[in-house]
Short mmCIF file of C-alpha atoms and ligand atoms in Angstrom, two decimals:
data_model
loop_
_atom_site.label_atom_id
_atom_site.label_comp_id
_atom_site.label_asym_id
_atom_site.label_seq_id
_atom_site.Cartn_x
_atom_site.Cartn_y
_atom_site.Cartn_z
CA UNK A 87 -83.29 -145.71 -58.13
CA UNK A 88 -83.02 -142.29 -59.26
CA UNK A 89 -81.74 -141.24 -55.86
CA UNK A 90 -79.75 -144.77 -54.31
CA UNK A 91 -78.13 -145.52 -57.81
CA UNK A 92 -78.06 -148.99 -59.19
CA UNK A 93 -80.70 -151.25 -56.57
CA UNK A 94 -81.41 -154.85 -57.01
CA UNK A 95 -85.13 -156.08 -57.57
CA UNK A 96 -85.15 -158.08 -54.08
CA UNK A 97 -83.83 -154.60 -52.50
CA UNK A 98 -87.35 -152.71 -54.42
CA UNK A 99 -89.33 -155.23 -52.79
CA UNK A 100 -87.98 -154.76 -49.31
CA UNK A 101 -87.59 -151.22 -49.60
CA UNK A 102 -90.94 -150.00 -51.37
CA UNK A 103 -92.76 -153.36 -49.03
CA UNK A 104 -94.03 -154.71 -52.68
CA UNK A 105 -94.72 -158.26 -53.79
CA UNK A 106 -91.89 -159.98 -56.16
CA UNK A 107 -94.34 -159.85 -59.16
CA UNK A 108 -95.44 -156.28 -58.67
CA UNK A 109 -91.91 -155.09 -58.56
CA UNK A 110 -91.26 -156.89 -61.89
CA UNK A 111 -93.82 -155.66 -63.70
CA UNK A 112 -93.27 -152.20 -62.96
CA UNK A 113 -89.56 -152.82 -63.89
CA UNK A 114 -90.71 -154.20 -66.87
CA UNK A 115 -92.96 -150.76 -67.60
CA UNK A 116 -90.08 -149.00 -66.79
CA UNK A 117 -87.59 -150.85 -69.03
CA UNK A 118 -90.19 -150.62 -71.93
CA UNK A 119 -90.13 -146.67 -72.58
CA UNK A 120 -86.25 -147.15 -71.77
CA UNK A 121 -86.04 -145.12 -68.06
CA UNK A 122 -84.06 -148.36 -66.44
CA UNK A 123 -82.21 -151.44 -67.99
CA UNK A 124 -82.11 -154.53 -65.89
CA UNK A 125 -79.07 -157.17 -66.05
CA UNK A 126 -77.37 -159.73 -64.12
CA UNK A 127 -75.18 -158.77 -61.53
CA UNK A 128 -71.69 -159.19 -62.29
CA UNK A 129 -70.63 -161.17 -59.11
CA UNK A 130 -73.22 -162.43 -57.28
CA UNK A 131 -71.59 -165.21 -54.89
CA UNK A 132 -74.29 -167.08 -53.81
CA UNK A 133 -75.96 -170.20 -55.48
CA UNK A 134 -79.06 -169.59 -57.30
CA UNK A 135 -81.38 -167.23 -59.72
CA UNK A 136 -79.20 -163.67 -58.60
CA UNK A 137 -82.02 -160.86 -58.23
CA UNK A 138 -81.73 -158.23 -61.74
CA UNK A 139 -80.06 -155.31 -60.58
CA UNK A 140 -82.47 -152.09 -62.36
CA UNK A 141 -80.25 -149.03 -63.39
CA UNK A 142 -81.57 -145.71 -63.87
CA UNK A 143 -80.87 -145.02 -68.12
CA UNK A 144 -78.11 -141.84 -67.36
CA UNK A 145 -77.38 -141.63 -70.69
CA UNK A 146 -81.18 -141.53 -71.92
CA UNK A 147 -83.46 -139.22 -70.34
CA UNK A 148 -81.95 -135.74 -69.22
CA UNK A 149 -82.37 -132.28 -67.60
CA UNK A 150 -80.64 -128.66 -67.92
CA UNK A 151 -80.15 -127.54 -64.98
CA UNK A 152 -78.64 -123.60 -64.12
CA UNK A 153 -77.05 -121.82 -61.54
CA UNK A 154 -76.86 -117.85 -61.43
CA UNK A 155 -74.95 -117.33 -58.24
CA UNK A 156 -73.54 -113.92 -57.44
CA UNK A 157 -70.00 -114.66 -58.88
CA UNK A 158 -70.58 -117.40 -61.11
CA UNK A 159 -72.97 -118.69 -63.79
CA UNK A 160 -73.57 -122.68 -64.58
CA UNK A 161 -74.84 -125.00 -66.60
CA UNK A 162 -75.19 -128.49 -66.69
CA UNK A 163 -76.86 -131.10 -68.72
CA UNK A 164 -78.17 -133.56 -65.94
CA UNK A 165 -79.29 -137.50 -66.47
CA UNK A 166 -81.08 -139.61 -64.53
CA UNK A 167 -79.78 -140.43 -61.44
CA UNK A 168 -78.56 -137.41 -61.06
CA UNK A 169 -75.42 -137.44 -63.11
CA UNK A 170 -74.01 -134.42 -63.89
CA UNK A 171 -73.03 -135.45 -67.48
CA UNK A 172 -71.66 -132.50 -69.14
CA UNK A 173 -70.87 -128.69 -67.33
CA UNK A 174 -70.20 -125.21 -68.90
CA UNK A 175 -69.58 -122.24 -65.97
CA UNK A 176 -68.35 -118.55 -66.23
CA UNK A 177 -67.55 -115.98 -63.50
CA UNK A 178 -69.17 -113.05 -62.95
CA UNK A 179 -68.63 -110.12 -62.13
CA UNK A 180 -70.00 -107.93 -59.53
CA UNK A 181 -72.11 -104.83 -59.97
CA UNK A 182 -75.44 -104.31 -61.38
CA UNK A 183 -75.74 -106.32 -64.89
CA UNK A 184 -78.56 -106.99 -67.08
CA UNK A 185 -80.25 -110.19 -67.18
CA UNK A 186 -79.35 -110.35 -70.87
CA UNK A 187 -75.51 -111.06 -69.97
CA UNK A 188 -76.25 -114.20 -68.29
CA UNK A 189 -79.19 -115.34 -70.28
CA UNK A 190 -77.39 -114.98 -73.60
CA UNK A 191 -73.97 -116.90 -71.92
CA UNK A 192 -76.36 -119.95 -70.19
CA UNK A 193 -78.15 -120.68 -74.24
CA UNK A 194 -74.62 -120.37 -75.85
CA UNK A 195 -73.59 -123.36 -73.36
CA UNK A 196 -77.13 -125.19 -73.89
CA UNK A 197 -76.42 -125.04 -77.63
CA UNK A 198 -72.68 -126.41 -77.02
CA UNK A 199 -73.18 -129.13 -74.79
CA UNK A 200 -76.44 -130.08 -77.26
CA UNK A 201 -74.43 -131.37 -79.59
CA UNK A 202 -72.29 -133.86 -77.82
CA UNK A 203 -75.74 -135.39 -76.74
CA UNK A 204 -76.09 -138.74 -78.37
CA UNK A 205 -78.65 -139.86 -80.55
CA UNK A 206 -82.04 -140.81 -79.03
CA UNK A 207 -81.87 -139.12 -75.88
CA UNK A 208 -83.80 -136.52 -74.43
CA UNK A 209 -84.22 -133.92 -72.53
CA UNK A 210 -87.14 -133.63 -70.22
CA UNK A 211 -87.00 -131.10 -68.95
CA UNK A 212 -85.11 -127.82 -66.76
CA UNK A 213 -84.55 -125.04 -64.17
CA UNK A 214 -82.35 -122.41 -63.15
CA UNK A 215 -81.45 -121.56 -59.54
CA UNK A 216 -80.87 -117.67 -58.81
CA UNK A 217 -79.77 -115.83 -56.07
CA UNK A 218 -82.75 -113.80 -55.63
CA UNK A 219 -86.03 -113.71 -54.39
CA UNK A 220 -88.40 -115.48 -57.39
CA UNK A 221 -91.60 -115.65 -58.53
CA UNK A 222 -92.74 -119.00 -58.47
CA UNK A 223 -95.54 -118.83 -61.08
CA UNK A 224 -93.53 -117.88 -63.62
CA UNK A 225 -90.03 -117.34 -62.82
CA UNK A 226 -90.36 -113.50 -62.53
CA UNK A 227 -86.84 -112.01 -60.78
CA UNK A 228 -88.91 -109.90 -58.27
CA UNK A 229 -85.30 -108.87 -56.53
CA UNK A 230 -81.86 -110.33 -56.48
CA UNK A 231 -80.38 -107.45 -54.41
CA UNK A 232 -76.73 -109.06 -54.84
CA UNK A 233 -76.63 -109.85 -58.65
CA UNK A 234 -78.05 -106.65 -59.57
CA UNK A 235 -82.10 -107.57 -60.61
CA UNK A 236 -85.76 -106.21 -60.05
CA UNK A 237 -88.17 -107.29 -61.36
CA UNK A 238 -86.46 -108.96 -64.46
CA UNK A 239 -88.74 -111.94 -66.36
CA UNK A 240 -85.92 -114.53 -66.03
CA UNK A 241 -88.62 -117.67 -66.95
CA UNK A 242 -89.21 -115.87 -70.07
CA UNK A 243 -86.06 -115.11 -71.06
CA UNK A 244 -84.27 -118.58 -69.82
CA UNK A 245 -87.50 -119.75 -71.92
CA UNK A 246 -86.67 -117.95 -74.87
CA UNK A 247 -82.67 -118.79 -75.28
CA UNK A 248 -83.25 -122.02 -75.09
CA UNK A 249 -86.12 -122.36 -77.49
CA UNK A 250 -83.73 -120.51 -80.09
CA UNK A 251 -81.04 -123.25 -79.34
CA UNK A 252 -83.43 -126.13 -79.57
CA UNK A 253 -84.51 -126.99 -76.42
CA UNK A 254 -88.62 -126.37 -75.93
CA UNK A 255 -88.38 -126.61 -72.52
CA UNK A 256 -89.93 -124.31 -70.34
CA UNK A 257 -87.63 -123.99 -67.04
CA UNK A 258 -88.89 -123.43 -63.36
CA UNK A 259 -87.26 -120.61 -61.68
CA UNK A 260 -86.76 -120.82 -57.72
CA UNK A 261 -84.46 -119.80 -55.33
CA UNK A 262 -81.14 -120.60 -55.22
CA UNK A 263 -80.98 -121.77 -51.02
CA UNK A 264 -84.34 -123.59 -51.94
CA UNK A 265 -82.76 -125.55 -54.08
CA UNK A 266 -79.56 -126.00 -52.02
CA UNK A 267 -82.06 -127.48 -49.67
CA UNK A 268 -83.63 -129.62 -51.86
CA UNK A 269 -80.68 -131.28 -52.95
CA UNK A 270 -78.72 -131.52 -49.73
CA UNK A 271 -82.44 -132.81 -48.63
CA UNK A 272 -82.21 -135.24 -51.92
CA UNK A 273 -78.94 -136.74 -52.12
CA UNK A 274 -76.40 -134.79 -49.66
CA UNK A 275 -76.14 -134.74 -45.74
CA UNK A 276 -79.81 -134.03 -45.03
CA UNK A 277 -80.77 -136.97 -46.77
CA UNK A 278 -83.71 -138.90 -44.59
CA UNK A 279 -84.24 -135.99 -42.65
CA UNK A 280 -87.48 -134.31 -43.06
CA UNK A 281 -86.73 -131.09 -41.17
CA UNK A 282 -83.98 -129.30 -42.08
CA UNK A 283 -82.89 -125.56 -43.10
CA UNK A 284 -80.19 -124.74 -45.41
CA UNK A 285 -78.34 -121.33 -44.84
CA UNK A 286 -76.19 -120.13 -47.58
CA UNK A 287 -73.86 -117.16 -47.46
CA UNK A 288 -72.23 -114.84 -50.02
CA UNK A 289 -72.86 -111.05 -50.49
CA UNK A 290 -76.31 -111.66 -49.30
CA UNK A 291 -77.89 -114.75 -46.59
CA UNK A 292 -80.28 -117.13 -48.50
CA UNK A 293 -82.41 -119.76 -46.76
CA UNK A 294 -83.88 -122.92 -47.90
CA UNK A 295 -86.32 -124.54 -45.02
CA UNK A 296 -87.70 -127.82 -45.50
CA UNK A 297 -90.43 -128.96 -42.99
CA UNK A 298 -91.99 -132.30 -42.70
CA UNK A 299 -90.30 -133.13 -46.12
CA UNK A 300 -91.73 -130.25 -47.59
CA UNK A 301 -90.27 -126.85 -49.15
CA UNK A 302 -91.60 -124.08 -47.26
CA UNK A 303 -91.94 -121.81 -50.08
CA UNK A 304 -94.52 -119.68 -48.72
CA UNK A 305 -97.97 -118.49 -51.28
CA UNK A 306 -95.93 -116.81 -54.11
CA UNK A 307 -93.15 -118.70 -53.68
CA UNK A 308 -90.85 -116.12 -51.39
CA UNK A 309 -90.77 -118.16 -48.34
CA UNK A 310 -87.65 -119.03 -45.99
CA UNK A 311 -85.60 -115.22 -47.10
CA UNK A 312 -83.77 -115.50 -43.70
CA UNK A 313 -81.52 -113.31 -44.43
CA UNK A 314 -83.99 -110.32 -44.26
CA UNK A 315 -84.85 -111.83 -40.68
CA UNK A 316 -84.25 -108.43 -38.88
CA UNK A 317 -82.20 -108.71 -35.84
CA UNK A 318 -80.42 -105.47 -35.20
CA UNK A 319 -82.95 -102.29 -35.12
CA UNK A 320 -79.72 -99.88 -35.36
CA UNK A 321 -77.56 -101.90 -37.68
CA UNK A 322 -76.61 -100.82 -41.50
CA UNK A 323 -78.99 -100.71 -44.33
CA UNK A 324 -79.44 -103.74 -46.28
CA UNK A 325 -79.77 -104.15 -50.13
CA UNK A 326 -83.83 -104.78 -49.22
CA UNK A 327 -84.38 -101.65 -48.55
CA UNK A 328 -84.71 -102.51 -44.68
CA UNK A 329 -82.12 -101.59 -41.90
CA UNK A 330 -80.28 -105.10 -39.54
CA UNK A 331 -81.27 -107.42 -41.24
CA UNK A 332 -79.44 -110.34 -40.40
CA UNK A 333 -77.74 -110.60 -43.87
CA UNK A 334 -75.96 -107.14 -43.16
CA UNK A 335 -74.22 -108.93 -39.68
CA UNK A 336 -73.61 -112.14 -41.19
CA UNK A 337 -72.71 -111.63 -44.90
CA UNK A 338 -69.33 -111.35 -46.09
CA UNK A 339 -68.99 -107.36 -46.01
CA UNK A 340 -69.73 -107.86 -42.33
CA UNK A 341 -66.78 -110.44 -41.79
CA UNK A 342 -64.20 -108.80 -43.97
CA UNK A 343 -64.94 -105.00 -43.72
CA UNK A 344 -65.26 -105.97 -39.24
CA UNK A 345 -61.58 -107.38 -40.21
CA UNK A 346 -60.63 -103.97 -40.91
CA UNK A 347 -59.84 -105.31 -44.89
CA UNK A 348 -61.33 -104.71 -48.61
CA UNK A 349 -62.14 -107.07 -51.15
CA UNK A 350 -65.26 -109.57 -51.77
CA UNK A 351 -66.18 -112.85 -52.08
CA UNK A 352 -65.17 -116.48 -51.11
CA UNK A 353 -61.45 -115.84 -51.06
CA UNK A 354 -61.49 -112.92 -48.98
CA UNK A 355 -63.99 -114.48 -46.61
CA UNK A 356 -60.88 -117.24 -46.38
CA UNK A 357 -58.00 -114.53 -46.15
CA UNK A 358 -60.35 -113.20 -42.87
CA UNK A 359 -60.44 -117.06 -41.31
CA UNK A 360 -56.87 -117.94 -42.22
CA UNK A 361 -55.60 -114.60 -40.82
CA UNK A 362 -57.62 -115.65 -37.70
CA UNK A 363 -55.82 -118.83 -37.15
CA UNK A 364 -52.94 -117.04 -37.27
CA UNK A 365 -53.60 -114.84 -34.52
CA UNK A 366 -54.65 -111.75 -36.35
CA UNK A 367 -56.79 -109.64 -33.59
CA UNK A 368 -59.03 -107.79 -35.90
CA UNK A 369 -59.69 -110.91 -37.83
CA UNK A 370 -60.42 -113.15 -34.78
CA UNK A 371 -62.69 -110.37 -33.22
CA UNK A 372 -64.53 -110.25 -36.50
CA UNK A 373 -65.23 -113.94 -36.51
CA UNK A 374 -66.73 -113.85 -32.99
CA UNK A 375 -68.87 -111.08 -33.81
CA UNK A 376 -70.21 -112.81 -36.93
CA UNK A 377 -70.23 -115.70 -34.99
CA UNK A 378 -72.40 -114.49 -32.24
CA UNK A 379 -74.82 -113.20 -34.65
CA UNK A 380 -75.04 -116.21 -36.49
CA UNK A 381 -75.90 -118.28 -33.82
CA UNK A 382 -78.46 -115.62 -32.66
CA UNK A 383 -80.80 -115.91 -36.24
CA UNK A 384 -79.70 -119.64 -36.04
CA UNK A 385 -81.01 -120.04 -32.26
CA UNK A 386 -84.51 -117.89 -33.61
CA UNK A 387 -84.94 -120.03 -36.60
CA UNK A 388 -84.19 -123.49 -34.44
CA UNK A 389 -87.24 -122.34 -31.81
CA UNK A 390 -89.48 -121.41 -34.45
CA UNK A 391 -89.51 -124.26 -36.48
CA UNK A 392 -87.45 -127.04 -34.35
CA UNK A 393 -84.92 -128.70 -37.24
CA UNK A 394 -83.33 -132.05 -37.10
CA UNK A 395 -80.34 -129.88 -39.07
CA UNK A 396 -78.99 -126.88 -40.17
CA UNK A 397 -76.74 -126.83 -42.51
CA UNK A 398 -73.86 -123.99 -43.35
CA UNK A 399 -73.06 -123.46 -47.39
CA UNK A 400 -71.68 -120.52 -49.46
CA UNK A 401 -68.67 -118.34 -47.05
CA UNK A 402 -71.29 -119.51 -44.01
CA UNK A 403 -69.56 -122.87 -44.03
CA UNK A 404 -66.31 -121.53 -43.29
CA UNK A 405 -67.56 -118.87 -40.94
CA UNK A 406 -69.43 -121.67 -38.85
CA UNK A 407 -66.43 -124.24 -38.82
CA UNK A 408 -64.06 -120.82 -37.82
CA UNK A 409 -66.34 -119.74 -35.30
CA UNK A 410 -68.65 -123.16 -33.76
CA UNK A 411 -68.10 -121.56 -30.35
CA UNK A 412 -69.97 -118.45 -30.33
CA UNK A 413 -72.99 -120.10 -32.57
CA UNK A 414 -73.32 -122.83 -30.24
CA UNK A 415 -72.95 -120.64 -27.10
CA UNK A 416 -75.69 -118.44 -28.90
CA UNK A 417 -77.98 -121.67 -29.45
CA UNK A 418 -77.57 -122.90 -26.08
CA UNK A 419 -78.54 -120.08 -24.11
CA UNK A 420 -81.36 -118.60 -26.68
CA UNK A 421 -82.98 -122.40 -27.72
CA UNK A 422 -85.48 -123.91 -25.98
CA UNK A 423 -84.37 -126.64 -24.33
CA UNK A 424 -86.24 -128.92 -26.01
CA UNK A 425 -85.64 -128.50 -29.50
CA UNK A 426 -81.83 -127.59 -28.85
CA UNK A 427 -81.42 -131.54 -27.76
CA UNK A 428 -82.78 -132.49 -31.27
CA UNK A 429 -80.52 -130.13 -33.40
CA UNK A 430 -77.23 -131.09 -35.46
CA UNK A 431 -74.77 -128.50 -37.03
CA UNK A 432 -73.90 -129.84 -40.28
CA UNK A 433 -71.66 -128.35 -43.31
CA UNK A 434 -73.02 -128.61 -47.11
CA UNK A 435 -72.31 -132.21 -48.37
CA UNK A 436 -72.75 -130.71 -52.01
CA UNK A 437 -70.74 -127.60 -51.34
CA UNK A 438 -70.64 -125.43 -54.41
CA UNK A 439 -72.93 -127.81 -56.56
CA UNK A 440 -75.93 -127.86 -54.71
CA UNK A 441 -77.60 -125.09 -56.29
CA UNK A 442 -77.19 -126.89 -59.60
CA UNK A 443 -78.14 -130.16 -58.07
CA UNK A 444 -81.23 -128.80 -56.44
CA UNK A 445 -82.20 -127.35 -59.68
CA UNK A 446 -81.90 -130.71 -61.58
CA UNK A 447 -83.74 -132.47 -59.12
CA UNK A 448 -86.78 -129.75 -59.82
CA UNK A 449 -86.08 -130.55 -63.29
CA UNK A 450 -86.76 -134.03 -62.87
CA UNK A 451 -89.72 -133.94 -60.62
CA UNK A 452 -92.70 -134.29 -62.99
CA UNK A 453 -91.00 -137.37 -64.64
CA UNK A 454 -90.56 -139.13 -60.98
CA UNK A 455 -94.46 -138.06 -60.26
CA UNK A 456 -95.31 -140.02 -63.66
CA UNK A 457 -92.31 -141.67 -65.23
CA UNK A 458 -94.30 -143.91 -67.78
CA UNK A 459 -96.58 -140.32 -68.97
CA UNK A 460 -93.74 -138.47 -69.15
CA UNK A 461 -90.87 -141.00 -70.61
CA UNK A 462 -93.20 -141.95 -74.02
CA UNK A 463 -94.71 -138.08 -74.23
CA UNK A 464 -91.33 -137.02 -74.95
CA UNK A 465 -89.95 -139.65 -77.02
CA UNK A 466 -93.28 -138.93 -79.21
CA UNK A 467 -92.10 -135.43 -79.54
CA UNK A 468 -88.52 -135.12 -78.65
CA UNK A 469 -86.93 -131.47 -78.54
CA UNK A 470 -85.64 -131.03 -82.04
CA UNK A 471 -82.18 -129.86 -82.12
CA UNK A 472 -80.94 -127.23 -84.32
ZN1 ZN B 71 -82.79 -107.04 -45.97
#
């Protein structure tokens, strides 16, 4: 329910292969501490007892979730069901910054958006999405070589701001492509597809890789950093530390500075394409090289661990959909035959939300693993609000 949205109790029987009675009495649980309501479907044209449709309570039970993206920091108060109820964002700028500047900015919106929240519900929990390679354990920043970060205690400090603004919530910290993953995996076009990898482009290359319907996150939680894949032994340094990685041949600088213009970000990264379709020669070379190199770490990454899809988000999605010729050319002489028969192209379903989405669904795992544990521990000891 929390992922298909209002579902009838005949369709929980089918779908979960359940008896009529069991279905109802976990309904019934569930409708109890308050997570669903059940009522009589408005129209139901055939004779007959109608099945109760069960709706996830939106309003009721909550998450924060946060985005810290290279040019732009988010946050959104999440319900159940995975509506995005209320949103706060502010750009950022590039350059090195202290953690402080966004931490400070992402409680002043939690305190905001807390007090539009209506009586009796609560928040159960959070988590922040960051462009930059994270500590699972405890949210440590261990790099974020595009917004600036080393080392920087993020969990704490996320912790921290919104403790002082009311909420005693403790958020988990994870990658920002991880997440993307997770909720394109969730609720956007990898949904019901167990193997899939998520790139996402901006300054940097992030990866999110889901295998057999599992994050591959790796033992400290650094897993699936594609974009420090390297792929060119004589190419430029990269904000790692390393030299080609595949980051410094894909990323934006590659695309607009190979253009022959200045400037960063998403717009420029358009200005490069739209100049292409035009018939600008620098631009439309630029493209193709990109292009060829993205379809050589794509074609590595589909024979080593053989998706159903990879999808394109960030400035990738408009590099891929400007230049789907040289990646598939690369694929289909570098893949394996086998797996290249097996493997879609798809563009982010979420596009710039699925970050924050991803992070929200994190937020609400431990409530899905235990709904009825979780729903009446926090309405015993709901957050108090300042
Ligand atoms: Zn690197």
């Amino acid at each position: 329910m929390h992922v298909k949205g209002p579902t009838s109790r005949a369709e929980l029987t089918t779908n979960l292969g359940l008896n009529r009675s069991t279905i109802g009495a976990l309904t019934a649980d569930l409708t109890a501490v308050g997570l669903v309501r059940e009522e009589v479907p408005r129209d139901h044209g055939r004779a007959g007892r109608p099945s109760l449709v069960v709706t996830p309570e939106s309003d009721r039970f909550y998450v924060y979730a946060f985005a810290i993206e290279v040019d732009r920091v988010t946050a959104a108060r999440v319900g159940l069901g995975g509506v995005v109820l209320d949103r706060r964002e502010m750009l950022r700028p590039r350059g090195d910054r202290p953690a402080d500047k966004v931490v400070a900015p992402l409680g002043e919106f939690v305190r905001d958006i807390e007090k539009q929240v209506p009586d009796g519900a609560v928040c159960i929990g959070s988590a922040a999405a960051v462009s930059a390679i994270v500590r699972q354990e405890d949210g440590m920043v261990r790099l974020g070589g595009h917004i600036g970060w080393v080392d920087e205690p993020l969990g704490a400090a996320l912790s921290e701001a919104l403790g002082s603004r009311g909420v005693e919530i403790r958020p988990a910290v994870r990658n920002g492509a991880d997440l993307a993953a997770l909720a394109e995996h969730t609720r956007g076009v990898a949904a019901g597809i167990d193997n899939v990898i998520y790139l996402h482009g901006d300054a940097g290359v992030g990866g999110g890789i889901i295998a057999g319907g599992r994050p591959v996150t790796g033992h400290g939680g650094y897993g699936g950093e594609v974009g420090h894949m390297a792929v060119n032994p004589q190419g430029r340094p990269c904000a790692c530390g390393s030299r080609g990685c595949w980051e410094t041949e894909i990323g934006e600088y590659a695309l607009i500075r190979g253009a022959g213009r200045d400037g960063t970000g998403r717009e420029s990264v358009a200005k490069v394409v739209d100049a292409a379709s035009r018939g600008d020669a620098m631009a439309q070379a630029s493209l193709r090289q990109v292009g060829d190199w993205l379809g050589f770490g794509v074609a590595n990454l589909v024979n080593i661990f053989n998706p159903e899809m990879i999808i394109f988000g960030g400035t990738l999605r408009d590099v891929y959909l400007a230049s789907a010729a040289p990646v598939r050319g690369r694929l289909n002489r570098m893949c394996v035959q086998a797996v290249r028969e097996h493997v879609r192209l798809r563009t982010s379903a979420l596009a710039g939300d699925a970050e924050l989405l991803g992070a929200a669904e994190m937020a609400f795992e431990h409530l899905l693993a235990d709904p009825l544990e979780v729903a009446t521990g926090s309405t015993d000891e709901a957050p108090a609000l300042t």
